[in-house]
Backbone as a chain_set.jsonl record, in Angstrom:
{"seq": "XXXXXXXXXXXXXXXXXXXXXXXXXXXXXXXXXXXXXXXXXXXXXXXXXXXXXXXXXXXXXXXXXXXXXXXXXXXXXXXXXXXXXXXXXXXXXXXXXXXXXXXXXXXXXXXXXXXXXXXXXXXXXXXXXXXXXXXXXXXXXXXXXXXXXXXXXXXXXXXXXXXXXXXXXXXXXXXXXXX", "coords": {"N": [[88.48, 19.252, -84.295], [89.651, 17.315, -81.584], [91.915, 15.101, -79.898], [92.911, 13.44, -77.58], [95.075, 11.101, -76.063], [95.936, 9.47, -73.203], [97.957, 7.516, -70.562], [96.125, 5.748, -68.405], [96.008, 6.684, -65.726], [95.781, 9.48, -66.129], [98.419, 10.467, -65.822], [100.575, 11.012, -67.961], [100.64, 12.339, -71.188], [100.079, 10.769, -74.333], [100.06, 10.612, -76.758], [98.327, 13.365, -78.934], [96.188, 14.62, -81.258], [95.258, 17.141, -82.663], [93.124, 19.835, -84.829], [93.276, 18.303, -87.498], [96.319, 17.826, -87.512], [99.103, 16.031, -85.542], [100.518, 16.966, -82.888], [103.292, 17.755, -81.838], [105.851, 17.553, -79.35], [104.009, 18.069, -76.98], [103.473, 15.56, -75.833], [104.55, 13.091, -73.348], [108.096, 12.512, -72.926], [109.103, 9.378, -73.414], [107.022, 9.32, -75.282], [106.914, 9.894, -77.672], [108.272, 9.945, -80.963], [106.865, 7.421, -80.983], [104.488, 6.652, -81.301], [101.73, 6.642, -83.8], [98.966, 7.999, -84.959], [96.541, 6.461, -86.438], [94.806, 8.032, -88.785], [92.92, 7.164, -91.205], [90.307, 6.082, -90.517], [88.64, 7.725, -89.592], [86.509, 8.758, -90.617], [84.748, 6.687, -89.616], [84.373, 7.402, -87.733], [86.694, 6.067, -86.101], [88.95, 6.222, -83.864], [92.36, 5.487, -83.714], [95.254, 4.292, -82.643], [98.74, 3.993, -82.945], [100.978, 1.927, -81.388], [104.461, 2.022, -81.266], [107.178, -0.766, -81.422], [106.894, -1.428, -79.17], [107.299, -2.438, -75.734], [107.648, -3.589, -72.099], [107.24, -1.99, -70.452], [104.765, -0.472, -71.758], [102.936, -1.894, -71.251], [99.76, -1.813, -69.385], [96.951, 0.504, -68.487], [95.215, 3.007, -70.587], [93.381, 5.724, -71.804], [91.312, 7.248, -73.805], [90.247, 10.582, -74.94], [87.874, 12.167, -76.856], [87.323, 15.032, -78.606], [85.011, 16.955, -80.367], [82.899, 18.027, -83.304], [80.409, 18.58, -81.799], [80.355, 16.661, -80.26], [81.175, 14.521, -77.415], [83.389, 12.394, -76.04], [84.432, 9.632, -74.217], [87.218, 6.811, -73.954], [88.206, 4.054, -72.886], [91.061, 1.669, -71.888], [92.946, -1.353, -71.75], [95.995, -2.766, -72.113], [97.897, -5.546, -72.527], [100.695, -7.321, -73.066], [102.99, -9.526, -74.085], [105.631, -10.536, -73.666], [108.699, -10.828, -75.19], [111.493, -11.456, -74.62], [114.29, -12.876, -72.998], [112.798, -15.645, -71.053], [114.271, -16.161, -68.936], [116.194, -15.298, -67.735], [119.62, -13.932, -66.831], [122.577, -15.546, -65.85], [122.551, -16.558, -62.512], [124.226, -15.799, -60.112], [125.67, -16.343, -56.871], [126.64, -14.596, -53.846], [129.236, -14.775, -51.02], [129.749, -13.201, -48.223], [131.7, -12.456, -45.119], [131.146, -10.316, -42.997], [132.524, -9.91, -40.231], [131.575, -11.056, -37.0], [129.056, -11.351, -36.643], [128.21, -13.391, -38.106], [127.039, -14.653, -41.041], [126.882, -13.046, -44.684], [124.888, -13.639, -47.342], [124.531, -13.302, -50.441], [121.979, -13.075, -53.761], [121.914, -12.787, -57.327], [120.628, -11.935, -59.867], [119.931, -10.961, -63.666], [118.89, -9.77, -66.455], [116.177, -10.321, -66.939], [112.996, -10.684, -68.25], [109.671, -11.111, -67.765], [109.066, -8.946, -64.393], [110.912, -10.198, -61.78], [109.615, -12.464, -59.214], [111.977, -13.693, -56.557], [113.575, -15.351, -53.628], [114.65, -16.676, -50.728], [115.874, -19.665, -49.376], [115.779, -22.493, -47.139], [117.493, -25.895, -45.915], [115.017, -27.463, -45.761], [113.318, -26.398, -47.411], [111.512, -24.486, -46.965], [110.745, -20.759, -46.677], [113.081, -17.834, -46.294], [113.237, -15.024, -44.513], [114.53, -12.31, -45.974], [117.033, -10.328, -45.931], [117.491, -7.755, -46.982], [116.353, -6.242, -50.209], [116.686, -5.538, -53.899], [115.978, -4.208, -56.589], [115.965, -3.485, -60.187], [116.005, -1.769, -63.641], [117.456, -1.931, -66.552], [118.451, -0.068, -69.524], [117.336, -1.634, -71.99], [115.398, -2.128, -70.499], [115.309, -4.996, -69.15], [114.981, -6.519, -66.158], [117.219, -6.584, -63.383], [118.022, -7.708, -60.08], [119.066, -8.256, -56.999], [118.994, -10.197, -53.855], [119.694, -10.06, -50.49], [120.406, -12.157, -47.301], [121.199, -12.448, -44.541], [123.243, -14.182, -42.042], [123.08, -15.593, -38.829], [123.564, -17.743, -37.73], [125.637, -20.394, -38.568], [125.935, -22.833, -39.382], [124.441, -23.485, -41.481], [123.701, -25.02, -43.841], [122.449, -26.459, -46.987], [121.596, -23.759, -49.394], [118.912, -21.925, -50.704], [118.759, -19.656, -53.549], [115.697, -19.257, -55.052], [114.117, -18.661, -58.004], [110.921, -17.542, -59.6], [109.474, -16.852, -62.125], [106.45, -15.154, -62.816], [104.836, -15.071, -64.937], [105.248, -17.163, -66.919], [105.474, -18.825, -65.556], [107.637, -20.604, -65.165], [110.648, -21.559, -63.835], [113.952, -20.635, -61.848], [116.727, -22.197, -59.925], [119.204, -21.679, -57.745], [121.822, -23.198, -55.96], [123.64, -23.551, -52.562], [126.444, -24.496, -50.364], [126.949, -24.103, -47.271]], "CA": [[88.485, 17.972, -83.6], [90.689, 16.934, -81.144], [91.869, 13.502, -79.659], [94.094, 13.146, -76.28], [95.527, 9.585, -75.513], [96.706, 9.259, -71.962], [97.844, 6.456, -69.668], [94.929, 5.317, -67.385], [95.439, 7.613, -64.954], [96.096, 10.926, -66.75], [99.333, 10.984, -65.527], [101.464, 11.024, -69.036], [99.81, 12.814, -72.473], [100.415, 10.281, -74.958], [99.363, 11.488, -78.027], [97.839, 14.863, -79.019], [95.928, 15.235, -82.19], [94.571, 18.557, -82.811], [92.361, 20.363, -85.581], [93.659, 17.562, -88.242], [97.527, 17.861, -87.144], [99.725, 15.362, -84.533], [100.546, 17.9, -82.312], [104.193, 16.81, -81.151], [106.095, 18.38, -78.332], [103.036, 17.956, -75.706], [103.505, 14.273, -75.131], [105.598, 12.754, -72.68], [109.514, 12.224, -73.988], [109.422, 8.055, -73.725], [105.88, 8.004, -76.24], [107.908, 10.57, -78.803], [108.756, 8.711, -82.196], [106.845, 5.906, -80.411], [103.039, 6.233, -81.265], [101.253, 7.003, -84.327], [97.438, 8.805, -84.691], [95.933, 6.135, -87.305], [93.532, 8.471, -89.602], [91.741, 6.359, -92.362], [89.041, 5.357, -89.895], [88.461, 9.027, -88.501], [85.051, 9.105, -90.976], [83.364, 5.754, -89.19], [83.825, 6.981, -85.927], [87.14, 5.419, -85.139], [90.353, 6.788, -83.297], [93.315, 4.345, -83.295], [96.802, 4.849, -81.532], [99.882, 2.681, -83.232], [102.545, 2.195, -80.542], [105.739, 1.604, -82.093], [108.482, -0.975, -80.619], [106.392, -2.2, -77.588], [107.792, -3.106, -74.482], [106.703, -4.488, -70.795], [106.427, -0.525, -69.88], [103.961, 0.249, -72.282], [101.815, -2.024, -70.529], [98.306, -0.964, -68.263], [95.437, 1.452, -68.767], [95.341, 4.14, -71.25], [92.373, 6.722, -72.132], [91.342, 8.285, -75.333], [89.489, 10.996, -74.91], [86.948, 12.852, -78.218], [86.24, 16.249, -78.85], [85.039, 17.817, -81.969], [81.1, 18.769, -83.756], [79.515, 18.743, -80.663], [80.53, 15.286, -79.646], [82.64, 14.954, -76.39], [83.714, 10.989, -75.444], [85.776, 9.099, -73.981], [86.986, 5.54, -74.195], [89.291, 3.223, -71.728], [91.76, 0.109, -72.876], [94.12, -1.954, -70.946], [96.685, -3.072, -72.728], [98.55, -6.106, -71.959], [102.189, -7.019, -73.757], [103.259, -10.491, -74.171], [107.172, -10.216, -73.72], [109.538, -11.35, -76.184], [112.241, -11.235, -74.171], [114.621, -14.211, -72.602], [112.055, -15.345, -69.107], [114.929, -17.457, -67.622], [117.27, -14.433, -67.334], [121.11, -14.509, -67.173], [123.432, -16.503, -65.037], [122.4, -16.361, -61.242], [124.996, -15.777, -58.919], [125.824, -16.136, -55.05], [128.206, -14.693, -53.336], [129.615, -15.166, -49.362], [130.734, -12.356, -47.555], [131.905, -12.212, -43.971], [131.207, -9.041, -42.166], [132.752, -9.97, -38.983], [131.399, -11.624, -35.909], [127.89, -11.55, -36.693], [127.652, -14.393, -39.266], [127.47, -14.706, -43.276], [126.161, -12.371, -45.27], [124.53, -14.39, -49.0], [124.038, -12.552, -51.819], [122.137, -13.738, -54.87], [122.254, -11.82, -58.057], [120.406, -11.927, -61.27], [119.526, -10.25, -64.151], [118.457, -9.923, -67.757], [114.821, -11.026, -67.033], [111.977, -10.154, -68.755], [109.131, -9.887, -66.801], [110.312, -8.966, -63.467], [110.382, -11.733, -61.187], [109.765, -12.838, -57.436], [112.931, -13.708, -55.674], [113.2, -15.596, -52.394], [115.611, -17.807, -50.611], [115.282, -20.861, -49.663], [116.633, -23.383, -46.625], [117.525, -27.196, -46.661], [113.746, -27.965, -46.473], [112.319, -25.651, -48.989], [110.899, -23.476, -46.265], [111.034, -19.513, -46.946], [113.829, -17.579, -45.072], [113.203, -13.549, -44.991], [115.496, -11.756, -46.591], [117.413, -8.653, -45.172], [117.19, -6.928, -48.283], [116.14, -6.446, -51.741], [117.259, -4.161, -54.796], [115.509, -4.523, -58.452], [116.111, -2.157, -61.395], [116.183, -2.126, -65.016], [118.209, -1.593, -67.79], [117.823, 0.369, -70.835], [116.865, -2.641, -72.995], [114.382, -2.723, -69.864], [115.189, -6.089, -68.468], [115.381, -6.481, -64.595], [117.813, -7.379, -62.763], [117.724, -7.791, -58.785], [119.585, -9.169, -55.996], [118.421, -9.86, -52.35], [120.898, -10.153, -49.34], [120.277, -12.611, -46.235], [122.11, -12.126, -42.88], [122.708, -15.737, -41.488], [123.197, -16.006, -37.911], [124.114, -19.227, -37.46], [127.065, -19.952, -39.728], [125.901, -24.072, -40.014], [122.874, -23.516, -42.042], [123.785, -26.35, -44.768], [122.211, -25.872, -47.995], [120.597, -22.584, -49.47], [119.073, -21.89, -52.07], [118.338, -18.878, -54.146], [114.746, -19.421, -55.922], [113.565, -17.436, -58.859], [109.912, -17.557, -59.968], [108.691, -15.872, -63.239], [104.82, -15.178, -62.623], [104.075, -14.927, -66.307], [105.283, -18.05, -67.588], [105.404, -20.364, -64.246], [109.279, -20.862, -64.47], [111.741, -21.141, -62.042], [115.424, -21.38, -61.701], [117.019, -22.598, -57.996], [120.901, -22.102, -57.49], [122.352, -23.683, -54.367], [125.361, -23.179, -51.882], [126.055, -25.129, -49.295], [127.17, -22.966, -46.296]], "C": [[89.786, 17.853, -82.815], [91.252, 15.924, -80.282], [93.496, 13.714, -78.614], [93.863, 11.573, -75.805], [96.521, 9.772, -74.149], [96.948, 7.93, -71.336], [96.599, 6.9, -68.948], [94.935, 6.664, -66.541], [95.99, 9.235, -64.886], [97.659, 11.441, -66.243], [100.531, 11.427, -66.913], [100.467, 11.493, -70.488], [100.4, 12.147, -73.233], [100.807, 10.079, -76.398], [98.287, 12.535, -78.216], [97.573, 14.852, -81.239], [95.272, 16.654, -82.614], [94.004, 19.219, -84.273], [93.068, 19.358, -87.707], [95.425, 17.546, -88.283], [97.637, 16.628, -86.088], [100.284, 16.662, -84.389], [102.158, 17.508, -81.809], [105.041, 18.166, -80.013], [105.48, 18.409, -76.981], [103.219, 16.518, -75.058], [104.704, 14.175, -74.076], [106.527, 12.089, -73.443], [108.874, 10.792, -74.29], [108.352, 8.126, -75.314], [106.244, 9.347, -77.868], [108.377, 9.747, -79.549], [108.128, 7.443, -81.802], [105.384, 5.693, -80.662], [103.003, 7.285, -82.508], [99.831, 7.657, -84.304], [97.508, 7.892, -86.204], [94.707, 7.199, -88.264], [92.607, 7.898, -90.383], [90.616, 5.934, -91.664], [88.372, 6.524, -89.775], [86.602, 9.346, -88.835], [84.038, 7.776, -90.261], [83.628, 5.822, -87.8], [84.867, 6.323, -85.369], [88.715, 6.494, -84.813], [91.465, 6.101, -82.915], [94.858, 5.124, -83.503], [97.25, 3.596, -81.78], [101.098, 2.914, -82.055], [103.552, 1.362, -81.092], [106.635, 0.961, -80.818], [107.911, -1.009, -79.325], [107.301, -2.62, -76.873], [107.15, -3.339, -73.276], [106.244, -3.118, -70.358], [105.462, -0.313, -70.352], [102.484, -0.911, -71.501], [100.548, -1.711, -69.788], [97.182, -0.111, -69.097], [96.243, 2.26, -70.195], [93.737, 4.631, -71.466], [92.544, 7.504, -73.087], [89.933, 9.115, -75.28], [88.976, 12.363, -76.49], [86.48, 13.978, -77.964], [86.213, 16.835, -79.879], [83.266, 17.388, -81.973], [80.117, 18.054, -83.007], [79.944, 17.686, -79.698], [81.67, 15.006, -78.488], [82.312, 12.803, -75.953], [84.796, 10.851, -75.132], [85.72, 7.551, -73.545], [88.108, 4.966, -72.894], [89.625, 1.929, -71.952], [92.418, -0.505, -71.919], [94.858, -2.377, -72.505], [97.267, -4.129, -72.34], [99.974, -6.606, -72.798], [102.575, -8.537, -72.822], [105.279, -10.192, -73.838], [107.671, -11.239, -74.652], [111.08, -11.758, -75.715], [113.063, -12.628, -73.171], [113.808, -14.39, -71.03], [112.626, -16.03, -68.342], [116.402, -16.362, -67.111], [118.773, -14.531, -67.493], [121.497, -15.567, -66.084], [122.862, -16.092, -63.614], [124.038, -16.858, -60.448], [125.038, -15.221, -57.309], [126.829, -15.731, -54.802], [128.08, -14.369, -51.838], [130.234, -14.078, -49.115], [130.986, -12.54, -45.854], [131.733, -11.269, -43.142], [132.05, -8.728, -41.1], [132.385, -10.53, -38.189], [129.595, -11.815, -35.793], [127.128, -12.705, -38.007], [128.101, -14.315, -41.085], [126.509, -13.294, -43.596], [126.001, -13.336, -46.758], [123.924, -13.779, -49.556], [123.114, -13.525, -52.501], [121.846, -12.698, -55.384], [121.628, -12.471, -59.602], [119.732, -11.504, -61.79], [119.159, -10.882, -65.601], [116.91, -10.861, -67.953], [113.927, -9.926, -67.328], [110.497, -10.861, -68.286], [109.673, -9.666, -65.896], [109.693, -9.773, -62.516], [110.214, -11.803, -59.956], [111.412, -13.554, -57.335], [113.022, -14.034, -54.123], [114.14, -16.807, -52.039], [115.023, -18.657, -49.939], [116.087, -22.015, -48.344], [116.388, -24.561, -46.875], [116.286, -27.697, -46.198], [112.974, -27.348, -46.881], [111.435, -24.829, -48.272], [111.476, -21.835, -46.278], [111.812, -19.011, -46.107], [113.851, -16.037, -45.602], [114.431, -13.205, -44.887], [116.375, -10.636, -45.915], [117.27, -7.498, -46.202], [117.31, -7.103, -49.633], [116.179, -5.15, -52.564], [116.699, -4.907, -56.005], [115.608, -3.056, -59.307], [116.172, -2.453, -62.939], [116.764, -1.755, -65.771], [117.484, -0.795, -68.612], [116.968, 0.0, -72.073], [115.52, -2.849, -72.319], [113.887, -4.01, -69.625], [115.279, -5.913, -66.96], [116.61, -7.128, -64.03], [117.949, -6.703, -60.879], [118.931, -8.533, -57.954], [119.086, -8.872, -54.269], [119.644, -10.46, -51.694], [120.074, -10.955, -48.15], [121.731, -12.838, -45.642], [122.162, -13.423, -42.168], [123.511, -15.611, -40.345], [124.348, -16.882, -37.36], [124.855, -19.518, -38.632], [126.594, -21.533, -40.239], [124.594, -24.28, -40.465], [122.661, -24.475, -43.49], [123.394, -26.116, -45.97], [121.049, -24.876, -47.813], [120.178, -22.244, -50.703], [117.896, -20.723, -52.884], [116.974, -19.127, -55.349], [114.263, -18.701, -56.993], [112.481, -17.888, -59.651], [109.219, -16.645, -60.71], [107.514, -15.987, -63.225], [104.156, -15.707, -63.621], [103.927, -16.094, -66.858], [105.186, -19.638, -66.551], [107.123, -20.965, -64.418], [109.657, -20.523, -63.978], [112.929, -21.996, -61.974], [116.033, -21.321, -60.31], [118.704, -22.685, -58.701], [121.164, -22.24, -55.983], [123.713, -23.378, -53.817], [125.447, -23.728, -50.844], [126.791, -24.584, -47.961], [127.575, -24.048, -45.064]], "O": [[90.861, 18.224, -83.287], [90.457, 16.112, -79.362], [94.655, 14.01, -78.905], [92.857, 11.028, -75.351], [97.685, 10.171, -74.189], [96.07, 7.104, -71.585], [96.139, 8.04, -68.881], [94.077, 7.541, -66.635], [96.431, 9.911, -63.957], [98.003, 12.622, -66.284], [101.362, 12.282, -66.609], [99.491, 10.771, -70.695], [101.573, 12.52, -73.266], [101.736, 9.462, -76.92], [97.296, 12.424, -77.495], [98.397, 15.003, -82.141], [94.202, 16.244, -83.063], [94.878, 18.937, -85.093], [93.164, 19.945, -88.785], [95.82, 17.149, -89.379], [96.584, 16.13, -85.69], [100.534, 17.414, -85.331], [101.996, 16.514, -81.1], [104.789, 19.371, -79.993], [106.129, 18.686, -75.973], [103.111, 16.372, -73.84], [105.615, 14.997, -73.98], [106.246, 11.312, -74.355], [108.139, 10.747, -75.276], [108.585, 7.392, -76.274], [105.601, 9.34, -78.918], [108.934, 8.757, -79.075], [108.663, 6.394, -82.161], [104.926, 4.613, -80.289], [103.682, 8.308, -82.586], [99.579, 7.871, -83.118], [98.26, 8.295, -87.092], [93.565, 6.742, -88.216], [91.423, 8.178, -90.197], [89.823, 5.304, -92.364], [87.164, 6.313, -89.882], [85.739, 9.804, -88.086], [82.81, 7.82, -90.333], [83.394, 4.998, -86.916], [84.625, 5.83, -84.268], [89.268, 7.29, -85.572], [91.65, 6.049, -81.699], [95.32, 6.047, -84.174], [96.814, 2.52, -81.369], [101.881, 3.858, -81.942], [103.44, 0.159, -81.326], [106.874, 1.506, -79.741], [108.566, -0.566, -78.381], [108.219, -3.243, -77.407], [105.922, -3.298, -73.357], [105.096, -2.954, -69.945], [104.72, 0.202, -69.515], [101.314, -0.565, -71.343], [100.781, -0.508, -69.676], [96.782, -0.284, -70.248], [97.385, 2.136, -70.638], [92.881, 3.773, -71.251], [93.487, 8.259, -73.327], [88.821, 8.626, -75.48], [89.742, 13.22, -76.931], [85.473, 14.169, -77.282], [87.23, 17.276, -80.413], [82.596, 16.771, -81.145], [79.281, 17.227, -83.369], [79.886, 17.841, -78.478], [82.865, 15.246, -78.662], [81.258, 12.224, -75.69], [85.837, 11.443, -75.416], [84.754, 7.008, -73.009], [88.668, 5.738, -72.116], [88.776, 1.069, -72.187], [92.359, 0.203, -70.914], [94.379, -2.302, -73.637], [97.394, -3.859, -71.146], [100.282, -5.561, -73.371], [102.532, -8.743, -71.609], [105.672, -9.053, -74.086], [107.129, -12.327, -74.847], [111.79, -12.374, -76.51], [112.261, -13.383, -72.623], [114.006, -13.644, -70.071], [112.143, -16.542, -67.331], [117.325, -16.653, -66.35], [119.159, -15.293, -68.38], [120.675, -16.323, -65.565], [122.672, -14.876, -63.647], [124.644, -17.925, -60.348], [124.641, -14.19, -56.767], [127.894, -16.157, -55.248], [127.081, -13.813, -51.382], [131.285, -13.854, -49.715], [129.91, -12.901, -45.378], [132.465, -11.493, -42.178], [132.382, -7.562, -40.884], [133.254, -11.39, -38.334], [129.052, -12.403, -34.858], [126.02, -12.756, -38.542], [129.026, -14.047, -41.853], [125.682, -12.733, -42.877], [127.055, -13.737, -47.252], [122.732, -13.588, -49.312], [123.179, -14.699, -52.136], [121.542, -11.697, -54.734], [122.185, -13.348, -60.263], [118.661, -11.292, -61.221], [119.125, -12.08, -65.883], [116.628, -11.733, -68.776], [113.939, -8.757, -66.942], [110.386, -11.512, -69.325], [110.867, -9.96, -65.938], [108.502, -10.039, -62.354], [110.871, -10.922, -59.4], [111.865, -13.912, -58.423], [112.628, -13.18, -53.329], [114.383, -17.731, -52.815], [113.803, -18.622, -49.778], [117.183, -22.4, -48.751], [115.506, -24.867, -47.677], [116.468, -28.915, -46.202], [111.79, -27.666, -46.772], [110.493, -24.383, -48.928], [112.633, -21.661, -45.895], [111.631, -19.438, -44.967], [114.289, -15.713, -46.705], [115.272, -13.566, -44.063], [115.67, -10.114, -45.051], [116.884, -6.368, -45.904], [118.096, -7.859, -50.203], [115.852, -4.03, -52.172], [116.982, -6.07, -56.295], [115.344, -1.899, -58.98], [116.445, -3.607, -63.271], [116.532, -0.547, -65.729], [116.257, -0.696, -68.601], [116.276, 0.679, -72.832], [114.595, -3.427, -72.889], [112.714, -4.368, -69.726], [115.806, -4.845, -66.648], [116.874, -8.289, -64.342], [117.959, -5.513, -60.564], [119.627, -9.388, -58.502], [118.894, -7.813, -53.672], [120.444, -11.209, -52.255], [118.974, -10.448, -47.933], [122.829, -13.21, -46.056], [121.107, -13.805, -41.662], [124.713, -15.501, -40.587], [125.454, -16.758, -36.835], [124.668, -18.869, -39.661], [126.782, -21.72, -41.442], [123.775, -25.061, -39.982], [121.581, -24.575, -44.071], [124.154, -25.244, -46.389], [120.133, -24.808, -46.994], [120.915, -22.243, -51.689], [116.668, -20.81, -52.879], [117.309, -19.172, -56.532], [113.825, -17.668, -56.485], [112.828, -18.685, -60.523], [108.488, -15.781, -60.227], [107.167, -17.08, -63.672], [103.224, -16.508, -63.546], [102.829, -16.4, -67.324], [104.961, -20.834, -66.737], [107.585, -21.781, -63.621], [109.503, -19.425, -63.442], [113.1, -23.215, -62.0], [115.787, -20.345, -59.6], [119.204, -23.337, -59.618], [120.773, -21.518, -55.065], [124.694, -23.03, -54.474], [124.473, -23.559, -50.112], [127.704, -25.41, -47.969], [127.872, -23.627, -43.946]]}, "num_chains": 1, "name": "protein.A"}
């Protein structure tokens, strides 16, 4: 018998059971020490995969595919993963730079969010102002943190204000600057 657990789209081998063994070495590093092969079911027909120490990555598809006395299947899960994790993030900060002769440059800056969030600034009537650029990444703990950059022109643009909208939970924290 033998039992392959992959993400959705076969890109990562997740678990590897083989002829009544966990097979280790074949998986991909991250799901190493991180998923079990449940057995006690194996006689009614069932195949269950413990993932240890969840996080927002382990999220999406996966595929478990069956082969052994004669029988070839295969099954397909989503997964979805509640976060545990703080969803209002750390401190948001702005910061003003000058470049030279072409206006402001406004940072904003924040991190330690769990899921990862939209980001979007904001002028003094709550109308969207595109960005010049945006940077997101994550930590080890696998929180996000991001900051986007707008290029302002016009130097008397009055208040601004950095919005941050968590999808998951519908919060949202606004820091202002008045320029």
């Amino acid at each position: 018998m033998e039992v392959h657990w992959f993400r959705g789209d076969h890109s990562k081998l997740v678990h590897l059971y083989r002829d009544g063994h966990e097979v280790n070495g074949e998986a991909a590093p991250e799901y190493v020490d991180h998923t079990e092969f449940v057995k006690e079911a194996i006689g009614k027909g069932k195949v269950t995969l413990r993932l240890r120490n969840i996080s927002v990555s382990d999220k999406g598809s996966y595929q478990c595919s069956f082969k052994g006395s004669g029988i070839n299947d295969v099954a397909s899960m989503n997964l979805s993963v509640t976060d545990k994790c703080h969803a209002l993030g750390l401190e948001t900060q702005i910061f003003v730079q000058t470049p030279g002769t072409e206006g402001l440059m406004v940072e904003c800056n924040s991190g330690g969010w769990c899921p990862q969030l939209q980001m979007e600034w904001r002028d003094n009537r709550g109308e969207v102002v595109p960005y010049s650029s945006e940077f997101y990444s994550q930590d080890g703990a696998r929180f996000f943190h991001m900051k986007m950059t707008l290029v302002l022109r016009n130097q008397s643009q009055g208040n601004m204000t950095c919005y941050i909208h968590n999808p998951l939970t519908g919060e949202e924290k606004r820091t202002n600057i008045i320029l």
